Coordinates of C-alpha atoms and ligand atoms in Angstrom, one line a residue:
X1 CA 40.2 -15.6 -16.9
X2 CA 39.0 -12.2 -15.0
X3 CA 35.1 -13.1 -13.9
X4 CA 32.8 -10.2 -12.4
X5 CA 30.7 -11.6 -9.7
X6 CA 27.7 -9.3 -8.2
X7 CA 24.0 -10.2 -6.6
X8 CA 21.7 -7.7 -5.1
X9 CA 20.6 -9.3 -1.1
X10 CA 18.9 -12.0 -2.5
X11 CA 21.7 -13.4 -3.7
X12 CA 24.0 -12.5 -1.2
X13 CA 24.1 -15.8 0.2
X14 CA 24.9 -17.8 -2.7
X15 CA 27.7 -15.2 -4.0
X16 CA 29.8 -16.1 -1.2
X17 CA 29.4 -19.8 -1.2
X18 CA 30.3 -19.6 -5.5
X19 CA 33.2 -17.8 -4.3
X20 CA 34.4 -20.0 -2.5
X21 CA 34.2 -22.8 -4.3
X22 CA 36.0 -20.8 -7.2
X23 CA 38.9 -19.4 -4.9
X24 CA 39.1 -23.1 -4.0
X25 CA 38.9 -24.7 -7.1
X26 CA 40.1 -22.4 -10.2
X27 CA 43.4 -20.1 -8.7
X28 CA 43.4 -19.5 -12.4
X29 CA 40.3 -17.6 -11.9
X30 CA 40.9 -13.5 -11.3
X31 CA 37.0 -12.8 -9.1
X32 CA 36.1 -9.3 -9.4
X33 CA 33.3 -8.8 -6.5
X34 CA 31.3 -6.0 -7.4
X35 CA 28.9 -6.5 -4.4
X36 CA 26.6 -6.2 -2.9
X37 CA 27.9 -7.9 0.1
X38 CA 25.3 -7.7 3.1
X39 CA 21.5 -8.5 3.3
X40 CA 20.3 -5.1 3.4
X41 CA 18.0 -4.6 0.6
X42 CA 19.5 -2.8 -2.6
X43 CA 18.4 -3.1 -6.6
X44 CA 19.3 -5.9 -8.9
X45 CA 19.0 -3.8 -11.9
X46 CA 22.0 -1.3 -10.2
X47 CA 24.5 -4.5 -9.8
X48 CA 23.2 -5.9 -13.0
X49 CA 24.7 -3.0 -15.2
X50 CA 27.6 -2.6 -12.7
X51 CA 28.4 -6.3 -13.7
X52 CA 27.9 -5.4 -17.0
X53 CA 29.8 -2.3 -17.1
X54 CA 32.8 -4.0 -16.0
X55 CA 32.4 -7.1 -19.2
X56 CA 32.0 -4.4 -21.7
X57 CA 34.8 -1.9 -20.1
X58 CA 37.0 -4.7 -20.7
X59 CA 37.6 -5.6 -17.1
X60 CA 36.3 -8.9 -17.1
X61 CA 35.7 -12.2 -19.7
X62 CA 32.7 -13.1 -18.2
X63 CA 30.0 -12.9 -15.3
X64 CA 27.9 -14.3 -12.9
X65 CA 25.1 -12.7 -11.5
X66 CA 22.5 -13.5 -8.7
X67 CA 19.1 -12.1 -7.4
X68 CA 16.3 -13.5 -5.3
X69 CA 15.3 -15.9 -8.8
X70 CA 18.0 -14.8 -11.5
X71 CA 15.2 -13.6 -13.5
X72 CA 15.6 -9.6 -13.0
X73 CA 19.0 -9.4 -13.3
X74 CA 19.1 -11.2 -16.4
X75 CA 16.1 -9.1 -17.6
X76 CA 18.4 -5.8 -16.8
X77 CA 21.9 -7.4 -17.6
X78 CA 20.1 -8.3 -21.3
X79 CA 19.6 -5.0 -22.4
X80 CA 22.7 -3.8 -23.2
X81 CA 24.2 -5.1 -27.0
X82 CA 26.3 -8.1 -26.3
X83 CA 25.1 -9.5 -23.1
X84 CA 24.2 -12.4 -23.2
X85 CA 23.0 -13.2 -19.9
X86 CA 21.3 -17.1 -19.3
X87 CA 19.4 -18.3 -15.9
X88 CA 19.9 -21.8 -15.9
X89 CA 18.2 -24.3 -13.3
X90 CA 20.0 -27.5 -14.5
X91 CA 23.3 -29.2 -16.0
X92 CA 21.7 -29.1 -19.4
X93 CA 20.6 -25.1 -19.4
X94 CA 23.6 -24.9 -18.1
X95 CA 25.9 -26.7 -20.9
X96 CA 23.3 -25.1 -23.7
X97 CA 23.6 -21.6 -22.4
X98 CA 27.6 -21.9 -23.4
X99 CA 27.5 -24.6 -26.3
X100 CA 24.7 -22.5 -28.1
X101 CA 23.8 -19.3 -26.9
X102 CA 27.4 -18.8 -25.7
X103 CA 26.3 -16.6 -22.9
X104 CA 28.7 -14.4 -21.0
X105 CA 26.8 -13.8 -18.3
X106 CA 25.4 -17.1 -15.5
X107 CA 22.8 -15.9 -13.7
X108 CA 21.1 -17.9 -10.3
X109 CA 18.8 -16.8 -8.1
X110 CA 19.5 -17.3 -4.6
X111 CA 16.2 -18.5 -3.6
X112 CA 15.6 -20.7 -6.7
X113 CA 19.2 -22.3 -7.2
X114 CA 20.2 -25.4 -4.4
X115 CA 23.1 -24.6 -3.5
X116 CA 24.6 -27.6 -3.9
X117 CA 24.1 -27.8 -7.4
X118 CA 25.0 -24.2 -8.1
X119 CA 28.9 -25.4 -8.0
X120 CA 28.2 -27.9 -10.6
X121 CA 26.3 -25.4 -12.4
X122 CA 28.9 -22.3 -12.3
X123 CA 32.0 -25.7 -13.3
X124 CA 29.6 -26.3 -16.1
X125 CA 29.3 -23.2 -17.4
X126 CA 32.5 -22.1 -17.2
X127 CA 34.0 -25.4 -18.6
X128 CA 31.9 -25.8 -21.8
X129 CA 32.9 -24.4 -25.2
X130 CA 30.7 -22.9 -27.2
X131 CA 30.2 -24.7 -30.4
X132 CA 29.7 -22.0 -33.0
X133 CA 28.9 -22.7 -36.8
X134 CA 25.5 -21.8 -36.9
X135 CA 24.7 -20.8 -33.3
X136 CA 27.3 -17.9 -34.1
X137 CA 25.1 -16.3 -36.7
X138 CA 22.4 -16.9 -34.8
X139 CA 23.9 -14.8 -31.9
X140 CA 24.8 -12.6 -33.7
X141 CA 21.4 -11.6 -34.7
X142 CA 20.5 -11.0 -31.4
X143 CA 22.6 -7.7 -31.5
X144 CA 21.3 -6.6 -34.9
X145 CA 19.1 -3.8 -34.5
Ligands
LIG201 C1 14.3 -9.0 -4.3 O1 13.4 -9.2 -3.2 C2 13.9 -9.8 -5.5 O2 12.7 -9.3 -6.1 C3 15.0 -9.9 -6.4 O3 16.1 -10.5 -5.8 C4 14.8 -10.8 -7.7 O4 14.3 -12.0 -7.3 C5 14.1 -10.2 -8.8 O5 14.0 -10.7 -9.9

């Protein structure tokens, strides 16, 4: 599985620890770090659509992204048709935000998410399946126009 990984500073932080614990814990994982990777201020909306860009080039399966809460780069990573980008707090938004809304996209915010639970969170995500039937054609009305 090829996973795009990005944060603006706010997430900085937490990007690296996830990292980690993927490089340690899923070698079948292929991480594709699309920055930023200092704390010097930049925007989350410009990492959220270079995440994106890289899912819907193809490049990647899936993605995590990170700001300060999770909530603006989900607000810009969810306006492009077939993102589907969740900010989940706990193991159940977590599992729901695969088994239902099938999201490609985790989002945390690095001042929001402990980071001891955001491993559990990220292994969550990544290790539910989505459950389709009817949450398909329910997704699938969130790219009609
Ligand atoms: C940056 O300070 C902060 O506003 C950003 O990381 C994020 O929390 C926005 O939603």
């Amino acid at each position: 599985m090829r996973l795009v990984i990005g944060s603006d500073h706010g997430g900085v932080a937490l990007k690296s620890r996830i990292m980690h614990f993927l490089e340690q814990t899923r070698p079948d994982i292929t991480l594709i770090n699309i920055g930023t990777d200092t704390d010097a201020s930049v925007d989350y909306p410009d990492f959220a659509r270079k995440g994106v860009s890289v899912i819907l080039e193809g490049k990647a399966d899936a993605g995590i992204l990170i700001c300060g809460t999770g909530l603006g780069i989900s607000m810009m990573a969810n306006r492009f048709k077939g993102i589907r980008a969740a900010v989940v707090h706990d193991v159940f938004t977590a599992e729901m935000s695969k088994a239902h809304n099938n999201a490609n996209i985790l989002c945390l915010g690095g001042r929001t998410t402990d980071p001891e639970l955001a491993s559990t969170l990220v292994r969550t995500w990544l290790e539910t399946k989505f459950e389709g039937g009817r949450h398909q054609s329910r997704i699938d009305k969130l790219d009609q126009d």
